[in-house]
mmCIF file of C-alpha atoms and ligand atoms in Angstrom:
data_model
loop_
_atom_site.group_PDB
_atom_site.id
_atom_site.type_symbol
_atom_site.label_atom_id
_atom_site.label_comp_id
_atom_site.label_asym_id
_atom_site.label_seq_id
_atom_site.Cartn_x
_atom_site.Cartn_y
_atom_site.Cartn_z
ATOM 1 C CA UNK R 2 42.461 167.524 30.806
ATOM 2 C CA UNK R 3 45.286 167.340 33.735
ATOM 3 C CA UNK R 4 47.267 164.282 33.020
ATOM 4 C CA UNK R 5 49.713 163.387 35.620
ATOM 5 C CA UNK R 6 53.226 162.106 34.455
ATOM 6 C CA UNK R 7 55.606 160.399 37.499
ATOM 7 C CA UNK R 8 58.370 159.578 35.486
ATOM 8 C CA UNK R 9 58.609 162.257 32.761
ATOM 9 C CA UNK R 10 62.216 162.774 32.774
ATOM 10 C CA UNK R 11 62.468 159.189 31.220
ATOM 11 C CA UNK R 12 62.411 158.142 27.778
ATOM 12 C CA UNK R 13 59.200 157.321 27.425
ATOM 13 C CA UNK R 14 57.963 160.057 29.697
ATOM 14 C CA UNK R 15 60.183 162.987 28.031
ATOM 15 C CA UNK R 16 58.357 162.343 24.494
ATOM 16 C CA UNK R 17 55.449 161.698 25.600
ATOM 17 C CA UNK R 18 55.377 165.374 27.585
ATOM 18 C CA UNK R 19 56.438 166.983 24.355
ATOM 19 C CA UNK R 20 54.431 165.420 22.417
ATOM 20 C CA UNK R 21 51.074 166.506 24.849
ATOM 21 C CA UNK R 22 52.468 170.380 24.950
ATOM 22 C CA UNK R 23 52.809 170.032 21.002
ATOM 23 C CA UNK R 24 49.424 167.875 19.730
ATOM 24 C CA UNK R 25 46.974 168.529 22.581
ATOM 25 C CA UNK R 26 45.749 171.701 25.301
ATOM 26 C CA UNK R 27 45.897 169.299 28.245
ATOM 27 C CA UNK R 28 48.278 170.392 30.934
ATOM 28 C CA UNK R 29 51.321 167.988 32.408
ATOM 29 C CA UNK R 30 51.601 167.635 36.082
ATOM 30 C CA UNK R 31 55.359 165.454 36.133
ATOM 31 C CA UNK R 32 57.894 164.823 38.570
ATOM 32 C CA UNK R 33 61.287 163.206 38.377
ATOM 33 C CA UNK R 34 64.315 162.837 39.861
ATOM 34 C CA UNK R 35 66.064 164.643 36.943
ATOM 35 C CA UNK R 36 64.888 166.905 34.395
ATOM 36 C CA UNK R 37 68.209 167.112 31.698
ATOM 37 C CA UNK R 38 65.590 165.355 29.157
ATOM 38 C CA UNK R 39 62.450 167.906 29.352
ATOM 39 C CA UNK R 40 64.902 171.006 29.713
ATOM 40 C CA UNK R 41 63.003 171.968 26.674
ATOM 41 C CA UNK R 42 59.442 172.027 28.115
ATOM 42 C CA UNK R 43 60.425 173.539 31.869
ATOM 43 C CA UNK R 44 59.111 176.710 30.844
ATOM 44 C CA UNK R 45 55.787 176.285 29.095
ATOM 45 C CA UNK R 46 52.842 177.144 30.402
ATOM 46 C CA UNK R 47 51.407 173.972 30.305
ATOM 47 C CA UNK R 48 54.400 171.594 32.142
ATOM 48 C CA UNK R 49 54.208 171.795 35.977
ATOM 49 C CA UNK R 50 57.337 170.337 36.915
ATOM 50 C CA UNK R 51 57.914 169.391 40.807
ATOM 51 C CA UNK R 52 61.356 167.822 41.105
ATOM 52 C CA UNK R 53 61.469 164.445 43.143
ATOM 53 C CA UNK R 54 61.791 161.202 44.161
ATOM 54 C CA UNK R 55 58.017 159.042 43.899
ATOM 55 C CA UNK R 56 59.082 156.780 46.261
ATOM 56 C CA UNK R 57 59.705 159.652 49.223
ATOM 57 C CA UNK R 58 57.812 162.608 48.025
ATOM 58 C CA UNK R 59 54.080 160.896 49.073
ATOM 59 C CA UNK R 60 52.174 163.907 49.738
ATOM 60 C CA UNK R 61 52.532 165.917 46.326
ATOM 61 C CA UNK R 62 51.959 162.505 44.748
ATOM 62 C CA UNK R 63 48.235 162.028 46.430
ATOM 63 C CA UNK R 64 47.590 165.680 46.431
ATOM 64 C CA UNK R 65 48.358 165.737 42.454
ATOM 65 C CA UNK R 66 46.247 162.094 41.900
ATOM 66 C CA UNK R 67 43.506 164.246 43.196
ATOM 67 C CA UNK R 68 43.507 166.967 41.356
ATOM 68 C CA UNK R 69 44.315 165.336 37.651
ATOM 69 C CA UNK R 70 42.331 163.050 35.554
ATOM 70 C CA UNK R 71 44.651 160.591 34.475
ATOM 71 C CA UNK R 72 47.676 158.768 36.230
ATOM 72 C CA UNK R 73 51.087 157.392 34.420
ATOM 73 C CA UNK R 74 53.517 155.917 37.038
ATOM 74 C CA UNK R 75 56.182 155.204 34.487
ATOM 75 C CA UNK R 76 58.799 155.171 36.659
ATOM 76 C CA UNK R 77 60.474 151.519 36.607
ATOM 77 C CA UNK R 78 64.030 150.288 36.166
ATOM 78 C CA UNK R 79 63.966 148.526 32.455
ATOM 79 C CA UNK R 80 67.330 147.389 32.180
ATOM 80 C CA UNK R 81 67.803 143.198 31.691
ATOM 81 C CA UNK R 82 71.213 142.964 33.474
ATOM 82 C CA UNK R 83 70.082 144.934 36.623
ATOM 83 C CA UNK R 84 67.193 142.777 36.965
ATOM 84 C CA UNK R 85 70.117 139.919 37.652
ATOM 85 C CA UNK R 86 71.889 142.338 39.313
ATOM 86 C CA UNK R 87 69.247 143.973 41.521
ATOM 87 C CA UNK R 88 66.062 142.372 41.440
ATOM 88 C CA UNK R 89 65.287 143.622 45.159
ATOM 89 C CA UNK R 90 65.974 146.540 43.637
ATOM 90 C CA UNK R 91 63.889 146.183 40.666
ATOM 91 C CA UNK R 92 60.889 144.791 43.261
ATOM 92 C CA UNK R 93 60.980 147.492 45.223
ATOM 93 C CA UNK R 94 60.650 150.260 42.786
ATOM 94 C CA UNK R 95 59.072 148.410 39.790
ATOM 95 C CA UNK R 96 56.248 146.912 41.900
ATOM 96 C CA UNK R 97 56.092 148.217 45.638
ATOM 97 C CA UNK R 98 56.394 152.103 44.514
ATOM 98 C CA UNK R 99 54.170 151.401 41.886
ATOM 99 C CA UNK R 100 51.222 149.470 43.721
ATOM 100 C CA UNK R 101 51.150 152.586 46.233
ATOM 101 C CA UNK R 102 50.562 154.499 43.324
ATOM 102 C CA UNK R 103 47.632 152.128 41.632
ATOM 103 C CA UNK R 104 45.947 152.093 45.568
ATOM 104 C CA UNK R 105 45.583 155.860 45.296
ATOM 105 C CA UNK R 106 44.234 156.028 41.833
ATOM 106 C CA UNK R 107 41.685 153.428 43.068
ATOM 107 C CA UNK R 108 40.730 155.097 46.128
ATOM 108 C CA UNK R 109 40.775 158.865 44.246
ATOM 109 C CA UNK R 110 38.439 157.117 41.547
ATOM 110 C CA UNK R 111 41.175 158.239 38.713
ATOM 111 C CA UNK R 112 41.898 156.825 35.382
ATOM 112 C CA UNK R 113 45.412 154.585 35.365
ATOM 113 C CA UNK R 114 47.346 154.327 32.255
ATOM 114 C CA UNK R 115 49.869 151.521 33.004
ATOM 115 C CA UNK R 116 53.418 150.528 31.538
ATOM 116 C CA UNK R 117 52.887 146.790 31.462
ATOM 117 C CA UNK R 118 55.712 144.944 29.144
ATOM 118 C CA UNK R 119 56.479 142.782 26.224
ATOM 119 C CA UNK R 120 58.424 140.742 28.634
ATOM 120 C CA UNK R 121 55.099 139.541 30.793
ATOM 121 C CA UNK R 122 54.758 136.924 27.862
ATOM 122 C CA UNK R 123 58.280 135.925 29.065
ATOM 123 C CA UNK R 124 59.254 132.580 26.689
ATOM 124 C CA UNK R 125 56.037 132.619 25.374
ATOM 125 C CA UNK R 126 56.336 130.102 22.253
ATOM 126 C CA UNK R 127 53.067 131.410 20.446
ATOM 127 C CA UNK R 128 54.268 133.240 16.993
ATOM 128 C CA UNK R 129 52.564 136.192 17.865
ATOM 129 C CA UNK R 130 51.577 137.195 21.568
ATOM 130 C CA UNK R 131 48.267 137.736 21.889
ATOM 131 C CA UNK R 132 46.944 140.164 24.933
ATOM 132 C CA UNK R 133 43.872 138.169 25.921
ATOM 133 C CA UNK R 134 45.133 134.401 24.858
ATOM 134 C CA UNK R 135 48.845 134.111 25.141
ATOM 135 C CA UNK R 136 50.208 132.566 28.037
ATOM 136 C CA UNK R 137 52.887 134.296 30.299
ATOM 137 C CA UNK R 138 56.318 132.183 30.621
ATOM 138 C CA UNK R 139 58.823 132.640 32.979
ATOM 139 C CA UNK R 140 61.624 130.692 34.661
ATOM 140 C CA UNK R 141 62.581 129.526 37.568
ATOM 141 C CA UNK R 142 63.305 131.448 40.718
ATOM 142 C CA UNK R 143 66.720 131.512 39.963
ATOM 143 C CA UNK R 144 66.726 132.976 36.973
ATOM 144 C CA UNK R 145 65.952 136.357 38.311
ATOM 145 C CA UNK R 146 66.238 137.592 34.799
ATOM 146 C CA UNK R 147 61.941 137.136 35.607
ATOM 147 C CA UNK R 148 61.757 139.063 39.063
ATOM 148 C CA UNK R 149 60.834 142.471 36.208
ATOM 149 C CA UNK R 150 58.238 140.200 34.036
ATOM 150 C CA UNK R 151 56.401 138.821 37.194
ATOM 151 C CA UNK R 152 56.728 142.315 38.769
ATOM 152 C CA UNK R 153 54.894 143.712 36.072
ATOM 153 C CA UNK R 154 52.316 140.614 35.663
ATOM 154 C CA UNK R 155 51.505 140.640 39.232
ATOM 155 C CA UNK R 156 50.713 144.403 38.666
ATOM 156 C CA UNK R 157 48.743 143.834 35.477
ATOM 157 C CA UNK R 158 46.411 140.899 37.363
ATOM 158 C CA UNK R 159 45.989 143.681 40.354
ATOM 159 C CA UNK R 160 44.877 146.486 38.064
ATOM 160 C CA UNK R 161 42.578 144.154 36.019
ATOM 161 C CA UNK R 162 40.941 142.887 39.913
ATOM 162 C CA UNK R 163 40.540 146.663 41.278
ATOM 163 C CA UNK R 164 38.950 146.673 37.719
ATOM 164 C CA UNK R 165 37.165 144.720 37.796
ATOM 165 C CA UNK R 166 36.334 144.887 41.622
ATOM 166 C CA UNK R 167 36.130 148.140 42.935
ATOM 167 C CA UNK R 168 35.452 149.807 39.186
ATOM 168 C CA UNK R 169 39.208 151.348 38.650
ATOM 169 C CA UNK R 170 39.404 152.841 35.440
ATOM 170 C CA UNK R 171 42.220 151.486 33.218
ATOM 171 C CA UNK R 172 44.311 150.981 30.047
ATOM 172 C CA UNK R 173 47.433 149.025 30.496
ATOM 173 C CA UNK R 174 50.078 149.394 27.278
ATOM 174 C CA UNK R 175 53.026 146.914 26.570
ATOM 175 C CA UNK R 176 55.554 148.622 24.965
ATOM 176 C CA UNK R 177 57.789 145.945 22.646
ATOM 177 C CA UNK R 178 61.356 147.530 22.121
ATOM 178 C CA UNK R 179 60.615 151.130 21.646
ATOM 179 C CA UNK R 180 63.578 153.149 20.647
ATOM 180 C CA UNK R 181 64.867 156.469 19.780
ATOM 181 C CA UNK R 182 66.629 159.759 21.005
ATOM 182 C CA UNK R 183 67.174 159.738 24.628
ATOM 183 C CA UNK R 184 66.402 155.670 25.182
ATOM 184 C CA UNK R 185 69.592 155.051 27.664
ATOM 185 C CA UNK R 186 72.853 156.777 27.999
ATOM 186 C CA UNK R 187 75.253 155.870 25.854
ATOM 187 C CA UNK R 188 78.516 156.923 27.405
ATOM 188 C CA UNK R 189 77.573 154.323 30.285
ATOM 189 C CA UNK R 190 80.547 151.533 29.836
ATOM 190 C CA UNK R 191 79.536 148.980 31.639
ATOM 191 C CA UNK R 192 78.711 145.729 29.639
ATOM 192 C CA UNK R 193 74.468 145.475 29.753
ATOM 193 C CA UNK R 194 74.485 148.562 31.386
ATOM 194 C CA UNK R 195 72.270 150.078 28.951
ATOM 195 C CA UNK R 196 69.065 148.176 26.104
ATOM 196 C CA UNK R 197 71.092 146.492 23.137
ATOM 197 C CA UNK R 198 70.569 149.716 20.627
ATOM 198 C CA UNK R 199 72.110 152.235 22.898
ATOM 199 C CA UNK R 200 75.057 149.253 24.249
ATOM 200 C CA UNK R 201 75.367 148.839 20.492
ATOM 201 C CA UNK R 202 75.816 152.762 19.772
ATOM 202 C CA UNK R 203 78.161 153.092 22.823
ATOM 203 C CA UNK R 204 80.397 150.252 21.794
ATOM 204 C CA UNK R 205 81.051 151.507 18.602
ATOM 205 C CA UNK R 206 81.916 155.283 19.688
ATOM 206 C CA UNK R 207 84.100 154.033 22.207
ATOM 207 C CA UNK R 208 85.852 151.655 19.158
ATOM 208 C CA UNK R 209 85.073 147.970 21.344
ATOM 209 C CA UNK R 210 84.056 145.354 20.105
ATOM 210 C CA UNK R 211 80.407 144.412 20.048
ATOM 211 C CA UNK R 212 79.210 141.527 22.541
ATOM 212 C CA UNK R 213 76.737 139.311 20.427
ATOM 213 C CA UNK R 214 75.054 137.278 23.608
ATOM 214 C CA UNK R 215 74.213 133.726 22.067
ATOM 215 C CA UNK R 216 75.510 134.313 19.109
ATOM 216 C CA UNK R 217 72.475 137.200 18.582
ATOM 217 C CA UNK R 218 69.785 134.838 16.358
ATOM 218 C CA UNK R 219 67.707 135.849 19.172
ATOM 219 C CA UNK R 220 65.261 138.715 17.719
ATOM 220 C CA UNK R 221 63.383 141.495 18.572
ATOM 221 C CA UNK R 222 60.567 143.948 16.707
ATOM 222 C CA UNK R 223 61.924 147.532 16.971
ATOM 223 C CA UNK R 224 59.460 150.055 17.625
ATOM 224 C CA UNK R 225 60.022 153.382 17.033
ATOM 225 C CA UNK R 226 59.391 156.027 19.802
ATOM 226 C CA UNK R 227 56.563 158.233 17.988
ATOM 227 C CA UNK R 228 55.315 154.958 17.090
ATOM 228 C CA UNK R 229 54.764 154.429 20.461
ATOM 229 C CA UNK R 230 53.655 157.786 21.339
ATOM 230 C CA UNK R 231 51.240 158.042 18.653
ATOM 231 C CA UNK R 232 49.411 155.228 20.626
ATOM 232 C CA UNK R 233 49.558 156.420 24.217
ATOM 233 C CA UNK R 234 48.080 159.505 22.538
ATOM 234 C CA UNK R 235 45.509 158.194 21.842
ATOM 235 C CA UNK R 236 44.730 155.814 24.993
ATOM 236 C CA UNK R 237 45.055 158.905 26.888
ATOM 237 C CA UNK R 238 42.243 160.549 24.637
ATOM 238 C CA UNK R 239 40.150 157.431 24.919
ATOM 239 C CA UNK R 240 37.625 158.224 22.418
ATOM 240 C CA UNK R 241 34.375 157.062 22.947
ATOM 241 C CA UNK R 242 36.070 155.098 25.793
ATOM 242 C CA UNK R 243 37.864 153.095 22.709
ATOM 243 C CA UNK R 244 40.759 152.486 25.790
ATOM 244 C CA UNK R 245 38.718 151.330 28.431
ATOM 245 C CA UNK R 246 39.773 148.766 30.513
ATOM 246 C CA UNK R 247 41.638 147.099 27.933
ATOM 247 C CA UNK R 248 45.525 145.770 27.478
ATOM 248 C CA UNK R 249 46.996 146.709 24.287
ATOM 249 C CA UNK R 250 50.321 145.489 22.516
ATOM 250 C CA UNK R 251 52.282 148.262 20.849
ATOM 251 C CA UNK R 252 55.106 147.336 18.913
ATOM 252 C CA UNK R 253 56.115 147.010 14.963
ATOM 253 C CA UNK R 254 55.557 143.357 13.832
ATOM 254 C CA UNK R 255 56.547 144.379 10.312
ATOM 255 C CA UNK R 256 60.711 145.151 11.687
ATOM 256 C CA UNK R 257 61.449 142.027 13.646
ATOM 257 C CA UNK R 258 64.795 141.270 13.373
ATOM 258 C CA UNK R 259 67.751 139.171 14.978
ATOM 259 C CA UNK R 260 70.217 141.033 17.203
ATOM 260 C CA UNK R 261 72.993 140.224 14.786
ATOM 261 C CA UNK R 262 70.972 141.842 12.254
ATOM 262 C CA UNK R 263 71.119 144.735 14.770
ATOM 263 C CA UNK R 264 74.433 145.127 14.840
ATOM 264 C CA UNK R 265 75.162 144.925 11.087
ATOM 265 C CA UNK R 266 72.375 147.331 10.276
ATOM 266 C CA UNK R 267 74.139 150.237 12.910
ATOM 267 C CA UNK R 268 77.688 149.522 11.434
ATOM 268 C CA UNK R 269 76.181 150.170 8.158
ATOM 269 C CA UNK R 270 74.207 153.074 8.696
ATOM 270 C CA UNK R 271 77.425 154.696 10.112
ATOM 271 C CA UNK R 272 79.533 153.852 7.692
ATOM 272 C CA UNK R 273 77.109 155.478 5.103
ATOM 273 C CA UNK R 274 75.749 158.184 6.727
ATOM 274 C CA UNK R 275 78.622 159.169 9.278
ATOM 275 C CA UNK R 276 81.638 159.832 8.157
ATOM 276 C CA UNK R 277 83.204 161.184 10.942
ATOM 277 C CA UNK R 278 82.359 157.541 13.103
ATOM 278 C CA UNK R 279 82.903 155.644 9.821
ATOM 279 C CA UNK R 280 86.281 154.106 10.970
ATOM 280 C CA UNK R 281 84.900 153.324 14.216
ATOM 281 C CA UNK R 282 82.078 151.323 12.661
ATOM 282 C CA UNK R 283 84.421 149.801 10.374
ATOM 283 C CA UNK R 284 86.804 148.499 12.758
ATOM 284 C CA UNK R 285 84.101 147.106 15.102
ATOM 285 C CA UNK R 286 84.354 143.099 15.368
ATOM 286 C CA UNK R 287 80.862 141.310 16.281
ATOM 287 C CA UNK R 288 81.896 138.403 19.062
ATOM 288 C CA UNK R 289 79.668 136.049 19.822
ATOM 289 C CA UNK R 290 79.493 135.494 23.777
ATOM 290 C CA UNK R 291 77.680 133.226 26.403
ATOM 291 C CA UNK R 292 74.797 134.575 28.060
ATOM 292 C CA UNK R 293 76.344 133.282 31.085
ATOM 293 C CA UNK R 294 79.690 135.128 30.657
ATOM 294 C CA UNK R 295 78.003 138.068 29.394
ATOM 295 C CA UNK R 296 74.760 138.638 32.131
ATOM 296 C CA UNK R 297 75.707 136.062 34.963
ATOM 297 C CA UNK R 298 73.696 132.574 36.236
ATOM 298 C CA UNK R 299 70.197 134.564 36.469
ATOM 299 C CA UNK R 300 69.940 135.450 32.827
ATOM 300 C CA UNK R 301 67.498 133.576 30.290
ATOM 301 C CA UNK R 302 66.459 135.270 26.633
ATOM 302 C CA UNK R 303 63.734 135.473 24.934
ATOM 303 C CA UNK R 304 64.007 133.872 21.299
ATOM 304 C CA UNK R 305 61.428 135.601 19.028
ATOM 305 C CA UNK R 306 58.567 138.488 20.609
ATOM 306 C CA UNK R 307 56.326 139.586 18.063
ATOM 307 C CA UNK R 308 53.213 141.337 18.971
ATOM 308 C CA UNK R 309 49.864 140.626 17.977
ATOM 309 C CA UNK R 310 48.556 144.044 16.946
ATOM 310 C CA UNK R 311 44.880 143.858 15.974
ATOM 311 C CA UNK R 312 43.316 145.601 19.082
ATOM 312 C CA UNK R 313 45.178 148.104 18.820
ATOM 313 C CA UNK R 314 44.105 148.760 15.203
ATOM 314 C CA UNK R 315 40.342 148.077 15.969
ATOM 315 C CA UNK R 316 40.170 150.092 19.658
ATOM 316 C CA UNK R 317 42.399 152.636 19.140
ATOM 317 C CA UNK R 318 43.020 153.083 15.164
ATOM 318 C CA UNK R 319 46.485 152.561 15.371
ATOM 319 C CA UNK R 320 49.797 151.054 13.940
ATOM 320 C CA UNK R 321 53.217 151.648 13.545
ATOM 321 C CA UNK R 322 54.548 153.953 10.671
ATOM 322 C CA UNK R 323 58.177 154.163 11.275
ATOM 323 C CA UNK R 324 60.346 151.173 9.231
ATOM 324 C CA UNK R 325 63.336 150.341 11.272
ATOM 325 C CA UNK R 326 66.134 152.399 9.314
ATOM 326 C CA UNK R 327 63.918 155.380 9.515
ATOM 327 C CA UNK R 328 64.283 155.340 13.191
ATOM 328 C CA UNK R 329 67.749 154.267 13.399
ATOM 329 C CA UNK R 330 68.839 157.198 11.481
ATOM 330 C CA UNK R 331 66.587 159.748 13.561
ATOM 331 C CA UNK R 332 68.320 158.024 16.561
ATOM 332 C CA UNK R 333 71.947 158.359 15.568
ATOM 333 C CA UNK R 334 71.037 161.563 14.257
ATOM 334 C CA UNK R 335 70.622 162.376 18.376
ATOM 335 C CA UNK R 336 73.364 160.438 19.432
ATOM 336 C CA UNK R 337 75.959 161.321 17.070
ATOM 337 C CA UNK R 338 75.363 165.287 17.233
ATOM 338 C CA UNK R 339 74.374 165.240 13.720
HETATM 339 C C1 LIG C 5 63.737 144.605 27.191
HETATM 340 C C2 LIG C 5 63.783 145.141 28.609
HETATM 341 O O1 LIG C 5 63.416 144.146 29.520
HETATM 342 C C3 LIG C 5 62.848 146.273 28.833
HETATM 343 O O2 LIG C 5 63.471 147.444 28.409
HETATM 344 C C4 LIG C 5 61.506 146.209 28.162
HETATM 345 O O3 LIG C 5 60.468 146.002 29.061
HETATM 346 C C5 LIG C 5 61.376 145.219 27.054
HETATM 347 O O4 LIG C 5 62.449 144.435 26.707
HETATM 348 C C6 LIG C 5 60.944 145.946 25.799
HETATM 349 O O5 LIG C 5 61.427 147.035 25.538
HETATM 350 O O6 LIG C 5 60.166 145.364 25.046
HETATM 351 P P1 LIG C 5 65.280 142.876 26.000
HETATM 352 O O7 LIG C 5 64.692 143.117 24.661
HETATM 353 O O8 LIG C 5 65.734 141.484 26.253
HETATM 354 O O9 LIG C 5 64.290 143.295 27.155
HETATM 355 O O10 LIG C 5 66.477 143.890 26.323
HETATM 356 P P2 LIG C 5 67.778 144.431 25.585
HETATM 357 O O11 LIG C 5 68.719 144.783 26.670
HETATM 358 O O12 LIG C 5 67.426 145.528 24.666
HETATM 359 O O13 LIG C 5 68.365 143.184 24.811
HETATM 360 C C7 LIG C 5 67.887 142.691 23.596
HETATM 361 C C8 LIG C 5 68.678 141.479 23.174
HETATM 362 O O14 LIG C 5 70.010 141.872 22.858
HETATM 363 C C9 LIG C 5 68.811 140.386 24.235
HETATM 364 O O15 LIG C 5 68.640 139.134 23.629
HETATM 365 C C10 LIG C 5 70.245 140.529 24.743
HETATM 366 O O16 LIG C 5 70.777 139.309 25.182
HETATM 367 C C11 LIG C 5 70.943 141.038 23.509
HETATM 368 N N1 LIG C 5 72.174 141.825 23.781
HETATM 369 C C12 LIG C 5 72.140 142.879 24.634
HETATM 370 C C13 LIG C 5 73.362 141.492 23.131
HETATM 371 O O17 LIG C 5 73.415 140.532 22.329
HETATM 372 N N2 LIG C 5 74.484 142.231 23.385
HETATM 373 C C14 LIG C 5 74.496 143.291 24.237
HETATM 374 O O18 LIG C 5 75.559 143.937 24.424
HETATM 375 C C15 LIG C 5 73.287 143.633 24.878
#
């Protein structure tokens, strides 16, 4: 099988080539703007690594949906403060680059693997978000904290039409908080620059305080990266077409936990595990700060996001494996050089 990756250099994208070179014999057609992540993989026989920018670099883009069986477009921005920051931005690459991308796979007749999100369901109040029976909740326009979660929706309602339509082939994924090595950058400083875990990491190394937005009751359900992995895996294999034109929530409900919880959890972990960073963790101070202050006008949170899990148990035979400090040690293992 020829799977094509557009995005690979990215955190999802970067495990999930390794991952294909290790487990499978398909071959990985990728391109990226950078390629510091899959420096590993650049030589193997099996990576074919063109490097490049999706949005300009059209022509290897059709010529390679031709010619491989399977389409990811995981390029996207996935950062909360830049979609307040940005969201033209986030519009433009998120959904315009994208829906060029979905077109092609339509008119080529190939099969689309697609990032959807945990944040379609938005301030969804059900206690477990359901893929074919939760409603999506959003905002107002300006709160353009929403202009990424109604990017992606818009995108998920296309690629169910052409699927329902014109016959595209599909499996859309919603990945809920995955973590691990190589998530965001961690030396970035800028408040909300980077997803809480790496901000978290970052703050601590650099000995600031950490910036609890609402007071950080506000929780999340962690989800390790082979976690995730281990599931794309297997929508990519599609046994018995087990992934066919179906939406599937992959996330751990089993480690939901607050934001302040979060932060306590890291400083611990450091303090037991890393001595050399122990001080740091120690002298860290958790403030609590307004989501205003902290994101600008155009933020809103989400209070609880659990996924519902049971098609992706039934279709695809999967669940998560990895408990949360598991994968919080493997991560600081990667970002503290240990
Ligand atoms: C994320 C991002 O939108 C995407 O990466 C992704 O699609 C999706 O969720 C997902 O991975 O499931 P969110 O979980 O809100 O959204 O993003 P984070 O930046 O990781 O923030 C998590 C929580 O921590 C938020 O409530 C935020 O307000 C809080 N936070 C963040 C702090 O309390 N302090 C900080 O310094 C940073």
């Amino acid at each position: 099988m020829n799977v094509l990756i557009l995005g690979a250099n990215g955190f999802i994208g970067s495990h999930l080539t390794e991952a294909i070179l290790a487990n499978t014999s398909w071959h990985v057609y990728a391109m990226d703007l950078a390629q510091d992540k899959i420096e590993k993989s650049l030589n193997h026989a099996r990576f074919h690594f063109q490097c490049g920018d999706i949005t300009k670099q059209k022509d290897w883009i059709y010529s390679h949906i031709r010619t491989c069986d399977v389409v990811l477009p995981l390029v996207a921005i996935a950062t909360p403060a830049l979609y307040v920051q940005d969201p033209l931005r986030v519009f433009e690459l998120d959904f315009e680059a994208n829906l060029d991308i979905i077109r092609q796979c339509v008119q080529c007749n190939k099969r689309l693997i697609f990032p959807s999100t945990s944040e379609v369901y938005g301030m969804c109040t059900d206690g477990e978000f359901d893929e074919e029976k939760s409603h999506l909740v959003t905002g107002p326009i300006n709160k353009e904290r929403w202009i990424y979660s109604t990017s992606k929706q818009l995108l998920d309602r296309l690629i169910y039409a052409y699927g329902k339509q014109q016959g595209l082939s599909y499996s859309l994924f919603r990945p809920f908080n995955w973590y691990g090595p190589r998530l965001d950058n961690i030396f970035n400083p800028k408040p909300g620059g980077s997803r809480v875990l790496t901000q978290f990491i970052g703050n601590i190394l650099r000995g600031e305080n950490i910036y609890l937005v609402n007071g950080g009751a506000q929780q999340r359900c962690f989800t390790y990266i082979d976690d995730g992995i281990d599931a794309l895996l297997r929508i990519i294999e599609n046994q018995n077409n087990c992934a066919h034109n179906k939406i599937f929530n992959i996330g751990s409900p089993f480690e939901n936990i607050s934001i302040r919880q979060l932060a306590e959890m890291l400083s611990q972990l450091i303090i037991e595990f890393y001595p050399t960073f122990a001080a740091k963790a120690k002298a860290v101070k958790l403030i609590d700060v307004e989501a205003k202050a902290y994101y600008g006008e155009g933020y809103q949170d989400v209070a609880l996001r659990v996924p519902a899990i049971q098609r992706a148990k039934e279709w695809l035979g999967w669940e998560p494996k990895v408990n949360i400090k598991t994968g919080l040690r493997a991560t600081l293992d990667f970002y503290l050089g240990v």
